[in-house]
PDB file of C-alpha atoms and ligand atoms in Angstrom:
ATOM      1  CA  MET A   1     154.502  91.740 125.249  1.00  0.00           C
ATOM      2  CA  ALA A   2     154.140  89.914 128.514  1.00  0.00           C
ATOM      3  CA  LEU A   3     157.279  90.090 130.573  1.00  0.00           C
ATOM      4  CA  ASN A   4     158.543  87.000 132.261  1.00  0.00           C
ATOM      5  CA  ALA A   5     158.429  86.556 135.975  1.00  0.00           C
ATOM      6  CA  PRO A   6     161.775  87.487 137.453  1.00  0.00           C
ATOM      7  CA  LEU A   7     164.491  84.924 136.985  1.00  0.00           C
ATOM      8  CA  LEU A   8     165.507  85.541 140.558  1.00  0.00           C
ATOM      9  CA  HIS A   9     162.229  84.030 141.641  1.00  0.00           C
ATOM     10  CA  ARG A  10     163.528  80.515 141.262  1.00  0.00           C
ATOM     11  CA  HIS A  11     166.777  80.978 143.095  1.00  0.00           C
ATOM     12  CA  GLN A  12     166.045  83.437 145.823  1.00  0.00           C
ATOM     13  CA  GLN A  13     164.032  82.637 148.907  1.00  0.00           C
ATOM     14  CA  GLY A  14     164.335  86.109 150.359  1.00  0.00           C
ATOM     15  CA  GLY A  15     162.881  89.414 149.282  1.00  0.00           C
ATOM     16  CA  TRP A  16     163.806  91.614 146.365  1.00  0.00           C
ATOM     17  CA  ILE A  17     162.823  94.743 144.469  1.00  0.00           C
ATOM     18  CA  GLU A  18     161.457  94.926 140.913  1.00  0.00           C
ATOM     19  CA  VAL A  19     160.937  98.231 139.102  1.00  0.00           C
ATOM     20  CA  ILE A  20     158.744  98.561 136.011  1.00  0.00           C
ATOM     21  CA  THR A  21     159.554 101.899 134.386  1.00  0.00           C
ATOM     22  CA  GLY A  22     159.286 103.844 131.123  1.00  0.00           C
ATOM     23  CA  VAL A  23     157.137 106.475 129.471  1.00  0.00           C
ATOM     24  CA  MET A  24     153.415 107.004 130.123  1.00  0.00           C
ATOM     25  CA  PHE A  25     151.155 104.611 128.141  1.00  0.00           C
ATOM     26  CA  SER A  26     153.913 101.999 127.957  1.00  0.00           C
ATOM     27  CA  GLY A  27     151.885  99.467 129.947  1.00  0.00           C
ATOM     28  CA  LYS A  28     153.538  99.798 133.358  1.00  0.00           C
ATOM     29  CA  SER A  29     150.256  99.571 135.277  1.00  0.00           C
ATOM     30  CA  GLU A  30     149.090  96.648 133.133  1.00  0.00           C
ATOM     31  CA  GLU A  31     152.332  94.805 133.872  1.00  0.00           C
ATOM     32  CA  LEU A  32     152.155  95.635 137.598  1.00  0.00           C
ATOM     33  CA  MET A  33     148.582  94.321 137.764  1.00  0.00           C
ATOM     34  CA  ARG A  34     149.576  91.206 135.841  1.00  0.00           C
ATOM     35  CA  ARG A  35     152.279  90.449 138.404  1.00  0.00           C
ATOM     36  CA  VAL A  36     149.853  91.138 141.272  1.00  0.00           C
ATOM     37  CA  ARG A  37     147.248  88.841 139.699  1.00  0.00           C
ATOM     38  CA  ARG A  38     149.790  86.044 139.367  1.00  0.00           C
ATOM     39  CA  SER A  39     150.884  86.510 142.982  1.00  0.00           C
ATOM     40  CA  LEU A  40     147.240  86.134 144.055  1.00  0.00           C
ATOM     41  CA  ILE A  41     146.930  82.974 141.947  1.00  0.00           C
ATOM     42  CA  ALA A  42     150.018  81.688 143.750  1.00  0.00           C
ATOM     43  CA  GLY A  43     148.216  82.252 147.048  1.00  0.00           C
ATOM     44  CA  ARG A  44     150.579  84.984 148.244  1.00  0.00           C
ATOM     45  CA  ARG A  45     149.439  87.667 150.683  1.00  0.00           C
ATOM     46  CA  VAL A  46     149.574  90.867 148.623  1.00  0.00           C
ATOM     47  CA  GLN A  47     149.153  94.545 149.471  1.00  0.00           C
ATOM     48  CA  ALA A  48     148.897  97.112 146.663  1.00  0.00           C
ATOM     49  CA  PHE A  49     149.413 100.873 146.940  1.00  0.00           C
ATOM     50  CA  LYS A  50     149.012 103.689 144.515  1.00  0.00           C
ATOM     51  CA  SER A  51     150.444 107.129 145.093  1.00  0.00           C
ATOM     52  CA  HIS A  52     147.594 109.514 144.429  1.00  0.00           C
ATOM     53  CA  LEU A  53     147.553 113.173 143.560  1.00  0.00           C
ATOM     54  CA  ASP A  54     143.960 113.410 142.492  1.00  0.00           C
ATOM     55  CA  ASP A  55     140.899 111.223 142.033  1.00  0.00           C
ATOM     56  CA  ARG A  56     141.111 110.823 138.275  1.00  0.00           C
ATOM     57  CA  TYR A  57     142.083 107.176 138.376  1.00  0.00           C
ATOM     58  CA  ARG A  58     139.928 106.005 141.242  1.00  0.00           C
ATOM     59  CA  GLY A  59     138.473 102.575 140.626  1.00  0.00           C
ATOM     60  CA  ARG A  60     141.163 101.524 138.171  1.00  0.00           C
ATOM     61  CA  TYR A  61     143.168  99.702 140.746  1.00  0.00           C
ATOM     62  CA  GLU A  62     140.985  96.806 141.706  1.00  0.00           C
ATOM     63  CA  VAL A  63     142.826  93.661 140.804  1.00  0.00           C
ATOM     64  CA  SER A  64     140.993  90.344 140.730  1.00  0.00           C
ATOM     65  CA  SER A  65     142.071  86.856 139.841  1.00  0.00           C
ATOM     66  CA  HIS A  66     140.062  84.074 138.214  1.00  0.00           C
ATOM     67  CA  ASP A  67     139.558  82.223 141.456  1.00  0.00           C
ATOM     68  CA  GLY A  68     137.597  85.163 142.810  1.00  0.00           C
ATOM     69  CA  SER A  69     140.200  86.572 145.168  1.00  0.00           C
ATOM     70  CA  GLY A  70     141.092  90.190 144.691  1.00  0.00           C
ATOM     71  CA  LEU A  71     142.342  93.349 146.257  1.00  0.00           C
ATOM     72  CA  ALA A  72     142.082  97.108 145.916  1.00  0.00           C
ATOM     73  CA  ALA A  73     145.087  99.403 146.031  1.00  0.00           C
ATOM     74  CA  ILE A  74     145.345 101.767 149.006  1.00  0.00           C
ATOM     75  CA  PRO A  75     145.868 105.375 147.893  1.00  0.00           C
ATOM     76  CA  VAL A  76     148.877 106.956 149.638  1.00  0.00           C
ATOM     77  CA  SER A  77     150.819 110.218 149.486  1.00  0.00           C
ATOM     78  CA  THR A  78     154.009 109.379 151.373  1.00  0.00           C
ATOM     79  CA  SER A  79     156.460 106.537 151.859  1.00  0.00           C
ATOM     80  CA  ARG A  80     155.650 106.617 155.572  1.00  0.00           C
ATOM     81  CA  GLU A  81     152.017 105.734 154.868  1.00  0.00           C
ATOM     82  CA  ILE A  82     153.210 102.716 152.905  1.00  0.00           C
ATOM     83  CA  ALA A  83     155.348 101.589 155.847  1.00  0.00           C
ATOM     84  CA  GLU A  84     152.455 102.136 158.277  1.00  0.00           C
ATOM     85  CA  ARG A  85     149.842 100.383 156.173  1.00  0.00           C
ATOM     86  CA  THR A  86     151.758  97.225 155.282  1.00  0.00           C
ATOM     87  CA  PRO A  87     150.338  94.572 157.625  1.00  0.00           C
ATOM     88  CA  PRO A  88     152.585  91.930 159.197  1.00  0.00           C
ATOM     89  CA  GLY A  89     152.784  88.734 157.169  1.00  0.00           C
ATOM     90  CA  ILE A  90     152.502  90.412 153.755  1.00  0.00           C
ATOM     91  CA  GLN A  91     154.580  88.593 151.117  1.00  0.00           C
ATOM     92  CA  VAL A  92     154.196  90.887 148.090  1.00  0.00           C
ATOM     93  CA  VAL A  93     153.923  94.695 148.019  1.00  0.00           C
ATOM     94  CA  ALA A  94     152.979  96.477 144.778  1.00  0.00           C
ATOM     95  CA  ILE A  95     153.331 100.273 144.409  1.00  0.00           C
ATOM     96  CA  ASP A  96     152.031 102.104 141.347  1.00  0.00           C
ATOM     97  CA  GLU A  97     152.920 105.678 140.272  1.00  0.00           C
ATOM     98  CA  ALA A  98     156.028 105.586 142.473  1.00  0.00           C
ATOM     99  CA  GLN A  99     157.507 108.681 140.791  1.00  0.00           C
ATOM    100  CA  PHE A 100     155.272 110.896 142.962  1.00  0.00           C
ATOM    101  CA  LEU A 101     156.640 109.505 146.235  1.00  0.00           C
ATOM    102  CA  ASP A 102     159.373 111.028 148.413  1.00  0.00           C
ATOM    103  CA  LEU A 103     162.924 109.624 148.547  1.00  0.00           C
ATOM    104  CA  GLY A 104     162.022 107.855 151.793  1.00  0.00           C
ATOM    105  CA  ILE A 105     160.509 105.122 149.623  1.00  0.00           C
ATOM    106  CA  VAL A 106     164.044 103.819 148.960  1.00  0.00           C
ATOM    107  CA  PRO A 107     164.883 102.789 152.557  1.00  0.00           C
ATOM    108  CA  VAL A 108     161.287 101.595 153.070  1.00  0.00           C
ATOM    109  CA  VAL A 109     161.337  99.143 150.146  1.00  0.00           C
ATOM    110  CA  ASN A 110     164.918  98.115 150.966  1.00  0.00           C
ATOM    111  CA  ALA A 111     163.780  97.242 154.504  1.00  0.00           C
ATOM    112  CA  MET A 112     160.828  95.293 153.101  1.00  0.00           C
ATOM    113  CA  ALA A 113     163.080  93.316 150.765  1.00  0.00           C
ATOM    114  CA  ASP A 114     165.503  92.653 153.642  1.00  0.00           C
ATOM    115  CA  ARG A 115     162.561  91.149 155.553  1.00  0.00           C
ATOM    116  CA  GLY A 116     161.718  88.766 152.714  1.00  0.00           C
ATOM    117  CA  ILE A 117     159.024  90.768 150.884  1.00  0.00           C
ATOM    118  CA  ARG A 118     158.853  90.858 147.067  1.00  0.00           C
ATOM    119  CA  VAL A 119     158.394  94.552 146.223  1.00  0.00           C
ATOM    120  CA  ILE A 120     157.105  95.530 142.766  1.00  0.00           C
ATOM    121  CA  LEU A 121     157.129  99.238 141.901  1.00  0.00           C
ATOM    122  CA  SER A 122     156.056 101.003 138.741  1.00  0.00           C
ATOM    123  CA  GLY A 123     156.677 104.607 137.809  1.00  0.00           C
ATOM    124  CA  THR A 124     157.698 106.829 134.938  1.00  0.00           C
ATOM    125  CA  ASP A 125     161.437 107.491 134.872  1.00  0.00           C
ATOM    126  CA  MET A 126     161.461 110.979 133.313  1.00  0.00           C
ATOM    127  CA  ASP A 127     159.432 114.121 133.879  1.00  0.00           C
ATOM    128  CA  PHE A 128     157.989 116.108 130.953  1.00  0.00           C
ATOM    129  CA  ARG A 129     161.401 117.770 130.397  1.00  0.00           C
ATOM    130  CA  GLY A 130     163.143 114.423 130.043  1.00  0.00           C
ATOM    131  CA  GLU A 131     164.846 114.795 133.449  1.00  0.00           C
ATOM    132  CA  PRO A 132     165.022 111.917 135.980  1.00  0.00           C
ATOM    133  CA  PHE A 133     161.807 111.863 138.028  1.00  0.00           C
ATOM    134  CA  GLY A 134     161.720 111.851 141.862  1.00  0.00           C
ATOM    135  CA  PRO A 135     162.855 108.637 143.566  1.00  0.00           C
ATOM    136  CA  ILE A 136     162.819 106.470 140.409  1.00  0.00           C
ATOM    137  CA  PRO A 137     166.581 106.790 139.621  1.00  0.00           C
ATOM    138  CA  ALA A 138     167.478 105.663 143.161  1.00  0.00           C
ATOM    139  CA  LEU A 139     164.934 102.834 143.005  1.00  0.00           C
ATOM    140  CA  LEU A 140     166.441 101.620 139.722  1.00  0.00           C
ATOM    141  CA  ALA A 141     169.840 101.513 141.418  1.00  0.00           C
ATOM    142  CA  VAL A 142     168.768  99.358 144.369  1.00  0.00           C
ATOM    143  CA  ALA A 143     166.398  97.053 142.444  1.00  0.00           C
ATOM    144  CA  GLU A 144     167.265  93.450 141.659  1.00  0.00           C
ATOM    145  CA  GLN A 145     165.248  93.641 138.423  1.00  0.00           C
ATOM    146  CA  VAL A 146     164.421  96.565 136.134  1.00  0.00           C
ATOM    147  CA  ASP A 147     162.125  96.491 133.090  1.00  0.00           C
ATOM    148  CA  LYS A 148     161.979  99.610 130.934  1.00  0.00           C
ATOM    149  CA  LEU A 149     158.877  99.604 128.726  1.00  0.00           C
ATOM    150  CA  HIS A 150     158.162 101.703 125.640  1.00  0.00           C
ATOM    151  CA  ALA A 151     155.006 103.160 124.164  1.00  0.00           C
ATOM    152  CA  ILE A 152     154.394 104.164 120.553  1.00  0.00           C
ATOM    153  CA  CYS A 153     155.300 107.733 119.531  1.00  0.00           C
ATOM    154  CA  VAL A 154     152.011 109.374 118.533  1.00  0.00           C
ATOM    155  CA  ARG A 155     153.908 111.549 116.037  1.00  0.00           C
ATOM    156  CA  CYS A 156     156.016 109.082 114.050  1.00  0.00           C
ATOM    157  CA  GLY A 157     155.183 105.541 115.180  1.00  0.00           C
ATOM    158  CA  GLU A 158     158.668 104.782 116.546  1.00  0.00           C
ATOM    159  CA  LEU A 159     159.201 103.590 120.096  1.00  0.00           C
ATOM    160  CA  ALA A 160     158.299 106.343 122.546  1.00  0.00           C
ATOM    161  CA  THR A 161     160.458 106.997 125.599  1.00  0.00           C
ATOM    162  CA  ARG A 162     159.465 110.524 126.613  1.00  0.00           C
ATOM    163  CA  ASN A 163     156.467 112.198 128.231  1.00  0.00           C
ATOM    164  CA  GLN A 164     155.251 115.135 126.131  1.00  0.00           C
ATOM    165  CA  ARG A 165     153.300 117.666 128.207  1.00  0.00           C
ATOM    166  CA  LEU A 166     150.792 119.731 126.217  1.00  0.00           C
ATOM    167  CA  ILE A 167     148.892 122.817 127.314  1.00  0.00           C
ATOM    168  CA  ASP A 168     145.981 123.665 125.024  1.00  0.00           C
ATOM    169  CA  GLY A 169     147.501 121.254 122.512  1.00  0.00           C
ATOM    170  CA  GLU A 170     150.928 123.006 122.447  1.00  0.00           C
ATOM    171  CA  PRO A 171     154.236 121.727 123.907  1.00  0.00           C
ATOM    172  CA  ALA A 172     154.585 122.989 127.491  1.00  0.00           C
ATOM    173  CA  PRO A 173     157.633 125.123 128.380  1.00  0.00           C
ATOM    174  CA  ALA A 174     160.427 123.748 130.564  1.00  0.00           C
ATOM    175  CA  GLU A 175     159.822 126.191 133.422  1.00  0.00           C
ATOM    176  CA  GLY A 176     156.443 124.707 134.423  1.00  0.00           C
ATOM    177  CA  PRO A 177     156.145 122.691 137.660  1.00  0.00           C
ATOM    178  CA  THR A 178     157.177 119.038 137.469  1.00  0.00           C
ATOM    179  CA  ILE A 179     153.948 117.885 139.103  1.00  0.00           C
ATOM    180  CA  GLN A 180     150.823 119.766 138.154  1.00  0.00           C
ATOM    181  CA  VAL A 181     147.839 118.781 140.278  1.00  0.00           C
ATOM    182  CA  GLY A 182     144.446 118.954 138.627  1.00  0.00           C
ATOM    183  CA  GLY A 183     145.830 121.010 135.745  1.00  0.00           C
ATOM    184  CA  SER A 184     144.369 121.329 132.259  1.00  0.00           C
ATOM    185  CA  GLU A 185     147.460 119.814 130.674  1.00  0.00           C
ATOM    186  CA  SER A 186     147.545 116.549 128.776  1.00  0.00           C
ATOM    187  CA  TYR A 187     150.302 114.102 127.934  1.00  0.00           C
ATOM    188  CA  GLU A 188     151.452 112.155 124.881  1.00  0.00           C
ATOM    189  CA  ALA A 189     154.065 109.453 124.459  1.00  0.00           C
ATOM    190  CA  ARG A 190     156.814 110.567 122.060  1.00  0.00           C
ATOM    191  CA  CYS A 191     160.246 109.432 120.897  1.00  0.00           C
ATOM    192  CA  ARG A 192     163.398 111.484 121.586  1.00  0.00           C
ATOM    193  CA  GLY A 193     163.238 113.116 118.155  1.00  0.00           C
ATOM    194  CA  CYS A 194     159.596 114.219 118.423  1.00  0.00           C
ATOM    195  CA  HIS A 195     159.809 115.338 122.084  1.00  0.00           C
ATOM    196  CA  GLN A 196     159.513 119.121 122.369  1.00  0.00           C
ATOM    197  CA  VAL A 197     160.349 121.259 125.417  1.00  0.00           C
ATOM    198  CA  PRO A 198     160.338 124.983 124.556  1.00  0.00           C
ATOM    199  CA  GLY A 199     162.968 126.781 126.644  1.00  0.00           C
ATOM    200  CA  THR A 200     165.630 124.139 126.094  1.00  0.00           C
ATOM    201  CA  GLN A 201     167.887 124.160 123.046  1.00  0.00           C
ATOM    202  CA  ARG A 202     169.176 120.643 123.030  1.00  0.00           C
ATOM    203  CA  ALA A 203     170.213 120.114 119.425  1.00  0.00           C
ATOM    204  CA  GLN A 204     171.720 123.577 118.868  1.00  0.00           C
ATOM    205  CA  THR A 205     174.149 123.586 121.776  1.00  0.00           C
ATOM    206  CA  SER A 206     177.712 122.314 121.630  1.00  0.00           C
ATOM    207  CA  LEU A 207     178.414 119.144 123.601  1.00  0.00           C
ATOM    208  CA  LEU A 208     180.914 121.187 125.604  1.00  0.00           C
ATOM    209  CA  ASP A 209     178.084 123.464 126.786  1.00  0.00           C
ATOM    210  CA  GLU A 210     176.527 120.422 128.460  1.00  0.00           C
ATOM    211  CA  ALA A 211     179.714 119.309 130.252  1.00  0.00           C
ATOM    212  CA  PRO A 212     180.315 121.127 133.548  1.00  0.00           C
ATOM    213  CA  PRO A 213     183.825 122.658 133.862  1.00  0.00           C
ATOM    214  CA  GLY A 214     186.285 120.332 135.524  1.00  0.00           C
ATOM    215  CA  SER A 215     184.233 117.210 134.782  1.00  0.00           C
TER     216      SER A 215
HETATM  217  P1  ADP B 301     151.326 103.220 131.932  1.00  0.00           P
HETATM  218  O1  ADP B 301     151.035 102.664 133.306  1.00  0.00           O
HETATM  219  O2  ADP B 301     152.725 102.916 131.465  1.00  0.00           O
HETATM  220  O3  ADP B 301     150.975 104.684 131.804  1.00  0.00           O
HETATM  221  P2  ADP B 301     148.988 101.750 131.135  1.00  0.00           P
HETATM  222  O4  ADP B 301     149.223 100.332 131.607  1.00  0.00           O
HETATM  223  O5  ADP B 301     148.119 102.618 131.992  1.00  0.00           O
HETATM  224  O6  ADP B 301     150.407 102.449 130.880  1.00  0.00           O
HETATM  225  O7  ADP B 301     148.356 101.767 129.680  1.00  0.00           O
HETATM  226  C1  ADP B 301     148.917 101.056 128.601  1.00  0.00           C
HETATM  227  C2  ADP B 301     147.906 101.021 127.469  1.00  0.00           C
HETATM  228  O8  ADP B 301     147.741 102.334 126.933  1.00  0.00           O
HETATM  229  C3  ADP B 301     148.312 100.194 126.276  1.00  0.00           C
HETATM  230  O9  ADP B 301     148.021  98.838 126.442  1.00  0.00           O
HETATM  231  C4  ADP B 301     147.492 100.807 125.137  1.00  0.00           C
HETATM  232  O10 ADP B 301     146.236 100.174 125.068  1.00  0.00           O
HETATM  233  C5  ADP B 301     147.240 102.239 125.599  1.00  0.00           C
HETATM  234  N1  ADP B 301     147.918 103.279 124.828  1.00  0.00           N
HETATM  235  C6  ADP B 301     147.430 104.540 124.628  1.00  0.00           C
HETATM  236  N2  ADP B 301     148.303 105.301 123.936  1.00  0.00           N
HETATM  237  C7  ADP B 301     149.384 104.541 123.668  1.00  0.00           C
HETATM  238  C8  ADP B 301     150.636 104.770 122.984  1.00  0.00           C
HETATM  239  N3  ADP B 301     150.951 105.968 122.451  1.00  0.00           N
HETATM  240  N4  ADP B 301     151.509 103.744 122.919  1.00  0.00           N
HETATM  241  C9  ADP B 301     151.198 102.548 123.445  1.00  0.00           C
HETATM  242  N5  ADP B 301     150.043 102.265 124.090  1.00  0.00           N
HETATM  243  C10 ADP B 301     149.139 103.245 124.224  1.00  0.00           C
HETATM  244 ZN1   ZN B 302     158.533 110.206 117.135  1.00  0.00          ZN
END
């Protein structure tokens, strides 16, 4: 499903923030690249970034348009690098894998939007436990437009919303690190019902166990 260009586009001369989120394999990067490609076709000056933890995906982020123009994403580790490496006069900034960035990305993209830049971010919204991931919740709050994409659950074929971490083919326990660099783990897209996190007892607990006292 191709998502429409933001409705705001027609009415708003200034900048804004778009977030493309959802589970792994839901097509976030494809959608980000589609929007970048269309910005290039429109003749906009575009800078793309990708937060990088390892080299696994090197080479995937060259975006080209039919008229021959193109650009490669700059790998970055921090929000500061994004601020430093955005040249003056840029009209569109695209940031992939934003979940790995620090919270400083929120004021950086807000400042860009305030200066008239269209900022497009993509990132997964939950970690392997199903908890909100890094700066994504805050980015969703400040964005003008949010699109939450789904993948297909590899277990049951329903819509997948959750990232299943596997170690040697088995569901990974909750106590593992949120970000595992260069690990031997793998990931699957799964629905809520098929998502497994040993060490949590979601379905067995009373709802009252989940509600903090006094809330
Ligand atoms: P994301 O950036 O959200 O991780 P990508 O844009 O990299 O997603 O990849 C999306 C592509 O992954 C789909 O177009 C499809 O070809 C492929 N894919 C692999 N596994 C699945 C799955 N379980 N559900 C949907 N698409 C999948
Ligand atoms: Zn399922």
